[in-house]
Short mmCIF file of C-alpha atoms in Angstrom, two decimals:
data_model
loop_
_atom_site.label_atom_id
_atom_site.label_comp_id
_atom_site.label_asym_id
_atom_site.label_seq_id
_atom_site.Cartn_x
_atom_site.Cartn_y
_atom_site.Cartn_z
CA MET A 115 -2.77 -7.18 1.82
CA LYS A 116 0.41 -5.87 3.45
CA ILE A 117 1.65 -2.61 1.94
CA ALA A 118 4.98 -1.16 3.08
CA SER A 119 7.07 1.89 2.28
CA TRP A 120 10.83 2.37 2.62
CA ASN A 121 13.28 5.08 1.66
CA VAL A 122 16.29 2.88 0.94
CA ASN A 123 18.80 5.69 0.32
CA SER A 124 20.36 3.90 -2.72
CA ILE A 125 18.88 0.60 -3.81
CA LYS A 126 22.26 -0.70 -4.98
CA SER A 127 23.90 -0.01 -1.62
CA ARG A 128 21.02 -1.57 0.36
CA LEU A 129 20.10 -4.43 -1.96
CA PRO A 130 21.11 -7.30 0.40
CA ILE A 131 19.14 -5.68 3.25
CA VAL A 132 16.13 -5.09 1.01
CA VAL A 133 16.11 -8.65 -0.33
CA ASP A 134 16.43 -10.05 3.19
CA TRP A 135 13.54 -7.88 4.39
CA LEU A 136 11.35 -8.98 1.49
CA ARG A 137 11.99 -12.59 2.49
CA THR A 138 11.27 -12.08 6.19
CA ALA A 139 8.54 -9.41 6.21
CA LYS A 140 6.79 -10.69 3.08
CA PRO A 141 4.94 -7.53 2.03
CA ASP A 142 2.54 -7.88 -0.87
CA VAL A 143 3.58 -4.41 -2.02
CA LEU A 144 6.71 -2.39 -1.22
CA LEU A 145 6.96 1.28 -2.13
CA LEU A 146 10.56 2.42 -2.48
CA GLN A 147 12.06 5.90 -2.46
CA GLU A 148 15.47 7.46 -3.10
CA LEU A 149 16.66 4.74 -5.44
CA LYS A 150 19.52 6.91 -6.72
CA THR A 151 19.62 4.99 -9.98
CA THR A 152 18.02 4.91 -13.42
CA GLU A 153 15.48 2.35 -14.61
CA ASP A 154 18.05 0.41 -16.64
CA GLN A 155 20.37 0.13 -13.63
CA PHE A 156 17.69 -0.94 -11.17
CA PRO A 157 18.43 -4.47 -9.80
CA ARG A 158 15.32 -5.91 -11.39
CA LEU A 159 16.56 -9.49 -11.68
CA GLU A 160 17.38 -9.77 -7.97
CA ILE A 161 13.97 -8.37 -6.99
CA GLU A 162 12.06 -10.48 -9.50
CA ALA A 163 13.84 -13.57 -8.16
CA GLU A 164 11.97 -12.92 -4.89
CA GLY A 165 8.63 -13.04 -6.70
CA TYR A 166 8.03 -9.31 -7.19
CA GLN A 167 7.13 -7.31 -10.27
CA CYS A 168 8.89 -3.95 -10.51
CA ALA A 169 7.62 -0.57 -11.66
CA VAL A 170 10.40 2.01 -11.62
CA ALA A 171 10.75 5.74 -12.18
CA GLY A 172 14.47 6.30 -11.79
CA GLN A 173 16.94 9.15 -11.87
CA LYS A 174 20.72 9.12 -11.87
CA THR A 175 22.32 9.90 -8.50
CA TYR A 176 19.21 11.49 -6.97
CA ASN A 177 15.58 10.66 -6.17
CA GLY A 178 13.94 7.68 -7.88
CA VAL A 179 10.86 5.70 -6.79
CA ALA A 180 9.56 2.19 -7.39
CA ILE A 181 6.68 -0.16 -6.66
CA LEU A 182 7.38 -3.83 -6.00
CA SER A 183 4.36 -6.13 -6.06
CA LYS A 184 3.72 -9.83 -5.64
CA ARG A 185 0.33 -9.31 -7.23
CA PRO A 186 -0.50 -8.27 -10.79
CA MET A 187 -0.23 -4.52 -11.22
CA GLN A 188 -0.86 -1.92 -13.87
CA ILE A 189 1.16 1.30 -13.88
CA THR A 190 -1.11 4.34 -13.95
CA ARG A 191 1.38 7.21 -13.58
CA THR A 192 5.14 7.70 -13.54
CA ALA A 193 5.05 11.37 -12.49
CA LEU A 194 2.92 13.63 -10.34
CA PRO A 195 0.60 15.72 -12.54
CA GLY A 196 0.54 19.49 -12.47
CA ASP A 197 3.97 20.47 -13.76
CA PRO A 198 5.14 18.96 -17.07
CA ASP A 199 8.56 20.60 -16.63
CA ASP A 200 9.31 18.82 -13.35
CA ALA A 201 12.01 16.27 -14.21
CA GLN A 202 12.59 14.95 -10.67
CA ALA A 203 11.62 11.29 -10.24
CA ARG A 204 9.49 11.50 -7.11
CA TYR A 205 6.20 9.77 -7.91
CA ILE A 206 4.97 6.52 -9.39
CA GLU A 207 1.49 5.01 -9.17
CA ALA A 208 -0.09 1.66 -9.99
CA THR A 209 -3.25 -0.35 -9.48
CA ILE A 210 -2.69 -3.62 -7.65
CA ASP A 211 -5.00 -6.60 -8.09
CA PRO A 212 -7.81 -6.69 -6.94
CA GLY A 213 -8.14 -2.92 -7.45
CA VAL A 214 -6.09 -1.11 -4.79
CA ARG A 215 -4.29 1.98 -6.08
CA VAL A 216 -0.86 2.65 -4.57
CA ALA A 217 1.66 5.44 -5.05
CA ALA A 218 5.31 5.66 -4.03
CA ILE A 219 6.05 9.24 -3.00
CA TYR A 220 9.37 10.95 -2.35
CA LEU A 221 8.32 14.41 -1.27
CA PRO A 222 10.99 17.15 -1.54
CA ASN A 223 13.03 17.90 1.56
CA GLY A 224 12.81 21.66 1.09
CA ASN A 225 15.82 22.81 3.04
CA PRO A 226 17.00 25.45 3.44
CA VAL A 227 13.78 27.31 4.20
CA GLY A 228 13.46 30.56 2.29
CA THR A 229 15.04 29.22 -0.89
CA ASP A 230 13.70 27.87 -4.18
CA LYS A 231 13.95 24.38 -2.66
CA TYR A 232 11.35 25.24 -0.05
CA ALA A 233 9.07 26.87 -2.59
CA TYR A 234 9.37 23.71 -4.72
CA LYS A 235 8.42 21.57 -1.72
CA LEU A 236 5.26 23.56 -1.00
CA ALA A 237 4.28 23.67 -4.68
CA TRP A 238 4.83 19.90 -4.96
CA MET A 239 2.60 19.33 -1.95
CA GLU A 240 -0.14 21.43 -3.50
CA ARG A 241 0.12 19.34 -6.67
CA LEU A 242 -0.17 16.20 -4.54
CA ARG A 243 -3.23 17.63 -2.78
CA ARG A 244 -4.94 18.34 -6.10
CA HIS A 245 -4.11 14.87 -7.41
CA ALA A 246 -5.35 13.19 -4.23
CA LYS A 247 -8.57 15.19 -4.49
CA GLU A 248 -9.10 13.98 -8.05
CA THR A 249 -8.28 10.38 -7.12
CA LEU A 250 -10.80 10.48 -4.28
CA LYS A 251 -13.53 11.07 -6.86
CA GLU A 252 -12.90 7.54 -8.15
CA GLU A 253 -14.08 6.17 -4.78
CA ILE A 254 -11.48 3.41 -4.76
CA PRO A 255 -9.18 2.14 -2.02
CA PHE A 256 -5.81 3.82 -2.37
CA VAL A 257 -2.62 4.11 -0.33
CA PHE A 258 -0.31 7.04 -1.03
CA GLY A 259 2.84 6.05 0.83
CA GLY A 260 6.40 7.22 1.06
CA ASP A 261 8.93 9.58 2.52
CA TYR A 262 6.83 12.70 3.00
CA ASN A 263 9.72 14.68 4.54
CA ILE A 264 7.13 15.99 6.99
CA ALA A 265 6.92 15.26 10.70
CA PRO A 266 3.18 15.86 11.17
CA GLN A 267 3.33 16.74 14.89
CA ASP A 268 5.86 17.48 17.62
CA ALA A 269 5.06 14.00 18.96
CA ASP A 270 6.78 12.67 15.82
CA VAL A 271 10.05 14.49 16.56
CA HIS A 272 12.75 13.97 19.14
CA ALA A 273 13.59 17.38 20.65
CA PRO A 274 11.11 19.35 18.50
CA GLU A 275 12.56 22.67 19.62
CA LYS A 276 15.69 21.84 17.61
CA TRP A 277 13.66 21.22 14.46
CA GLN A 278 11.16 24.08 14.55
CA ASP A 279 12.91 26.02 11.76
CA ASP A 280 13.57 22.97 9.58
CA ALA A 281 11.53 22.45 6.41
CA LEU A 282 10.30 19.11 7.78
CA CYS A 283 8.62 20.82 10.74
CA ARG A 284 7.89 24.38 9.66
CA PRO A 285 4.26 25.49 10.25
CA GLU A 286 3.83 26.06 6.51
CA SER A 287 4.96 22.50 5.77
CA ARG A 288 2.66 20.99 8.35
CA ALA A 289 -0.24 23.12 7.15
CA ALA A 290 0.30 21.90 3.58
CA TYR A 291 0.31 18.32 4.88
CA ARG A 292 -2.90 18.88 6.84
CA ARG A 293 -4.59 20.24 3.71
CA ILE A 294 -3.87 16.88 2.06
CA VAL A 295 -5.07 14.79 5.00
CA HIS A 296 -8.16 16.92 5.51
CA LEU A 297 -9.43 15.87 2.11
CA GLY A 298 -10.59 12.80 4.01
CA LEU A 299 -7.45 10.68 4.20
CA THR A 300 -6.32 8.55 7.13
CA GLU A 301 -2.70 8.28 8.23
CA ALA A 302 -2.34 4.56 8.91
CA PHE A 303 0.08 4.53 11.83
CA ARG A 304 -1.74 7.19 13.82
CA ALA A 305 -5.05 5.44 13.21
CA VAL A 306 -3.85 2.50 15.31
CA ASN A 307 -1.09 3.96 17.50
CA GLY A 308 -1.13 7.26 19.39
CA GLU A 309 2.23 6.77 21.09
CA ALA A 310 4.72 9.63 20.81
CA GLY A 311 8.38 9.01 20.13
CA ARG A 312 7.95 6.40 17.41
CA TYR A 313 10.30 7.20 14.54
CA SER A 314 11.10 6.02 11.01
CA TRP A 315 14.28 8.06 10.36
CA TRP A 316 17.46 8.56 12.36
CA ASP A 317 20.43 10.69 11.33
CA TYR A 318 23.66 8.85 10.69
CA GLN A 319 25.47 11.38 12.87
CA GLY A 320 25.54 12.05 16.60
CA GLY A 321 24.46 8.64 17.81
CA SER A 322 20.87 9.33 16.80
CA TRP A 323 20.08 5.68 16.16
CA SER A 324 21.62 4.30 19.36
CA ARG A 325 19.84 7.00 21.38
CA ASP A 326 16.57 6.60 19.44
CA GLN A 327 16.54 10.29 18.54
CA GLY A 328 14.68 10.40 15.26
CA LEU A 329 11.70 11.67 13.29
CA ARG A 330 8.60 9.97 11.90
CA ILE A 331 8.45 11.20 8.32
CA ASP A 332 7.54 8.01 6.40
CA LEU A 333 3.77 7.87 6.12
CA LEU A 334 0.94 5.88 4.54
CA LEU A 335 -2.15 7.94 3.67
CA LEU A 336 -5.33 5.94 3.03
CA SER A 337 -8.49 6.85 1.17
CA PRO A 338 -11.75 6.24 3.08
CA GLN A 339 -12.26 3.01 1.16
CA ALA A 340 -8.78 1.79 2.18
CA ALA A 341 -9.18 3.05 5.76
CA ASP A 342 -12.30 0.90 6.07
CA LEU A 343 -10.09 -2.12 5.35
CA LEU A 344 -7.24 -1.14 7.73
CA GLU A 345 -6.38 -3.92 10.17
CA ASP A 346 -3.01 -2.83 11.52
CA ALA A 347 -0.01 -0.60 10.90
CA GLY A 348 3.49 -0.28 12.27
CA ILE A 349 7.15 0.60 11.95
CA ASP A 350 9.75 -2.15 11.51
CA LYS A 351 12.99 -0.90 13.05
CA THR A 352 14.93 -4.10 12.34
CA PRO A 353 16.60 -3.03 9.05
CA ARG A 354 17.89 0.21 10.60
CA GLY A 355 19.99 -1.84 13.00
CA ARG A 356 21.76 -3.72 10.21
CA GLU A 357 25.29 -2.97 9.02
CA LYS A 358 25.39 -0.09 6.49
CA PRO A 359 21.63 0.54 6.61
CA SER A 360 19.46 3.23 5.12
CA ASP A 361 18.80 6.07 7.54
CA HIS A 362 15.08 5.20 7.15
CA THR A 363 13.29 2.02 8.13
CA PRO A 364 10.15 0.43 6.65
CA VAL A 365 6.63 1.44 7.65
CA TRP A 366 3.68 -0.77 6.82
CA CYS A 367 -0.05 -1.27 6.98
CA ARG A 368 -2.26 -4.31 6.51
CA LEU A 369 -5.59 -4.11 4.70
CA ALA A 370 -8.32 -6.72 4.73
CA GLU A 371 -9.25 -8.16 1.39
CA ALA A 372 -12.05 -6.13 -0.17
CA GLY A 373 -15.37 -7.91 -0.49
#
């Protein structure tokens, strides 16, 4: 089973690129972030024409997440538990046949540090930690994937000294991320590739893409049961080189079939 994640930075703007990637990369499951549209405006017909079911938690102009699946799926959550007043569409979860749980995650950016936005980011991460801890009790294979807005290590950042005060790299942010991983999760890419300087996001400004000056902030976290099935993982830079691309590119992992 190939599971991928991609912050598309507006599904309507990137639809031709997304459809083309579905046809060429052929993921079984694609987790999308930053849709920037509501459920009723999501291009469901175009995606379904490629053989994918769609589960969408949308929001006008901002945020929005979705799960696209070639396999039967059952939606289990359309919001991250822990704060019933949180109206931001940043989490959706489903069980994919034959029993793999997946979640599309759009973790808050948090900038500028020292504001309510940063406090919201850290609180959201703590909610995610608690939910992951509860999900682990089910002892099922799960993949929590998405735009984590965290560069886990300096090896995941071009010129880390320039980013040390950014919410994506602050010690508090990285510590909150480690508390999630240390529950017993495996980060798919790092499980198979220890190379520094491999990125999933490049700023639109300053020639970041052409100079390969980016950050690796799109991550796939696997439960022990999913990690046991991990065969490979990678970053597909091809879509980032297209005309009018998202500033992110897809990341993916491949799991062996259970049993």
